[in-house]
């Protein structure tokens, strides 16, 4: 029977939940490596997984298993003695391991588990480097928060248990499939025997597991609190988790008695520079890159040149978790419990005010281009999207004062929200900051512009126009042409949404003069395209067509899709007026792709395609497209009454041509389509899937890579190893793929991907996208 040196039997008293994929992978690794180290953060379950692996190997290979618990050992002679005994050797205390003279041909297989090596890495490394060459039948599984860094060592980085996806409607089913939730339920039933997962408590339990990062130790502690508190109260109390989670097993090691003790153990093993960086990183709730870490770690105004080395060290010690962003660049994050502990230490050391100040200064530098440039560059917007959580956190810290930078940061947050299409609650925050009366010659006009865009998104055109006008007057007073031009474009669109063609044309005319003055060709081209739209509506088809033909190539490559979209719709409408249906369909199809990431969707593109379908006598498609446009959002403002007359004519023609039941069914079919299936249908494919060409703009390159590996049948952990990211990152990618494509499971993702491989070989009649269609600029971009 396997035993622990100085301990009890190998068999555990509590049930083992989850980790099926990990057990398979670890067994495979143990066949090819004689030293296997399990690493991971505090409370992730390294010890328990190692013991389960050892028990499995004992059953399958009939090898002897010995466990050495190192947590309480610090003296080199005691460590050596324990390990030598476990390996089947004897030596005087402190004496080196002497090679045996007898051959080892009859030596039986032995698996040695060294638990908790992180505080005695050098000692363990020295002993193992002597033992392993002499004992060819000896295998070692070590647990540590960082690797031993020995030749031949296989490292298995352990992350939290699988978490539920709480964003969808099926969160109850997601919870039933989540190992983290299943562990919570198992431990909760140990104290409340009839405890069950219900529709009422599923969201609370799922959020508890998510906020505890899927880590077994704090999840077990939280589950035991169910005897005293309902799940909703446990979730609410997690803001003070270090004081709440103090109920570890009575006979567990001291560092497993509470969450704080577990985190303190790892913190004490860091050197002073690593401790300092950890404390300062605790002000960053979202992910961060090297530049953000260097900014908050800077002393005075000088960045610490050793930040990259410290980040590598913290990652190796399982303090921070690395992952890659959509561009394939390295980013990191602190688990929430570690961040809570680091923040507590930050406040204790009196470093919080200065560190938050550095974070605000850094985010201000990132946000400055939003206020100073004519167009928001896609790279700037992507960068701010990555900092979304950090922007929110910094604003929460700023709002108790009158720092003018909160006007810029709240505008940056609004710009990110607008680009995502999920800005319903942001207007109240922007309005709150504006109402505080903070005077700022630099940033107030930007916050007003964001408030205008948000109000316009909610169809509150009066409020939107009032904010936009205030912003324009402020910028005129400061003689800042680049941002003034963007404000004029925004106000022109708001004038158009209210049917004020004169106001819209006047703002475009003034903006055109600025474009000439700045010698900014993209801005000039955009203003000319906007004016061409009104020429079209006024019957000047020839003049409008000439302008669009001249400016569209430049707009495709130099401006964001938000602005390109309208010009493409104008080009499609011009083709309709000239009776060129193939060109009109191609333009509307291209425009439908450009803003596809926005939740409200390309309503005017769908309506344009509906008009094309009506003139081609495809009446069922007419009503399906119109129904889909109605579901996505309110009627398009492009062209106002002029455009709506043509949409209404297409709808009327379809209703006259079809029997009432078929017409009603077609409208209903369009209204019930998922957003991305609408785009697939609009581009000519069945509404049950997204075509391969459209997928290029719906999924990132990394997500397409993940999809390919899902088709190959790889597990999340195998995918993570293949593309060098964490398992949690793979889970996030798969969740986003499912959400984007409207799919329910990994099997559906695999089936969809196989279908697209076939679809890719089919020719397309649609014109290719220009480069500019692949970037997203948001409402003010």
PDB file of N, CA and C in Angstrom, residues 26 105 181 294 313 353 365 399 529 533 567 717:
ATOM      1  N   UNK A  26      -1.672  13.736 -17.663  1.00  0.00           N
ATOM      2  CA  UNK A  26      -0.595  13.471 -16.718  1.00  0.00           C
ATOM      3  C   UNK A  26      -0.101  12.027 -16.813  1.00  0.00           C
ATOM      4  N   UNK A 105      19.222  -4.335 -11.315  1.00  0.00           N
ATOM      5  CA  UNK A 105      18.409  -5.089 -12.261  1.00  0.00           C
ATOM      6  C   UNK A 105      17.112  -5.595 -11.650  1.00  0.00           C
ATOM      7  N   UNK A 181     -18.628  24.066 -10.349  1.00  0.00           N
ATOM      8  CA  UNK A 181     -19.946  24.038  -9.699  1.00  0.00           C
ATOM      9  C   UNK A 181     -20.210  22.671  -9.086  1.00  0.00           C
ATOM     10  N   UNK A 294       4.684  48.016 -16.254  1.00  0.00           N
ATOM     11  CA  UNK A 294       5.802  48.939 -16.053  1.00  0.00           C
ATOM     12  C   UNK A 294       5.307  50.299 -15.584  1.00  0.00           C
ATOM     13  N   UNK A 313       9.287  36.102 -13.463  1.00  0.00           N
ATOM     14  CA  UNK A 313       9.429  35.429 -12.173  1.00  0.00           C
ATOM     15  C   UNK A 313       8.071  35.181 -11.516  1.00  0.00           C
ATOM     16  N   UNK A 353      -2.523  55.219  -3.016  1.00  0.00           N
ATOM     17  CA  UNK A 353      -2.788  56.488  -3.706  1.00  0.00           C
ATOM     18  C   UNK A 353      -1.817  56.709  -4.860  1.00  0.00           C
ATOM     19  N   UNK A 365      -2.734  58.535 -21.022  1.00  0.00           N
ATOM     20  CA  UNK A 365      -1.866  58.545 -22.203  1.00  0.00           C
ATOM     21  C   UNK A 365      -2.419  57.668 -23.315  1.00  0.00           C
ATOM     22  N   UNK A 399     -13.913  59.092  -9.203  1.00  0.00           N
ATOM     23  CA  UNK A 399     -15.169  59.832  -9.135  1.00  0.00           C
ATOM     24  C   UNK A 399     -15.421  60.549  -7.819  1.00  0.00           C
ATOM     25  N   UNK A 529     -18.244  62.233 -49.801  1.00  0.00           N
ATOM     26  CA  UNK A 529     -19.185  61.109 -49.898  1.00  0.00           C
ATOM     27  C   UNK A 529     -20.489  61.430 -49.177  1.00  0.00           C
ATOM     28  N   UNK A 533     -24.387  61.871 -50.873  1.00  0.00           N
ATOM     29  CA  UNK A 533     -25.632  61.227 -50.462  1.00  0.00           C
ATOM     30  C   UNK A 533     -26.814  62.179 -50.621  1.00  0.00           C
ATOM     31  N   UNK A 567     -20.903  55.129 -46.835  1.00  0.00           N
ATOM     32  CA  UNK A 567     -20.523  55.398 -48.221  1.00  0.00           C
ATOM     33  C   UNK A 567     -20.859  54.217 -49.119  1.00  0.00           C
ATOM     34  N   UNK A 717      -7.060  21.359 -22.852  1.00  0.00           N
ATOM     35  CA  UNK A 717      -5.674  21.390 -22.384  1.00  0.00           C
ATOM     36  C   UNK A 717      -4.710  21.096 -23.528  1.00  0.00           C
TER      37      UNK A 717
END
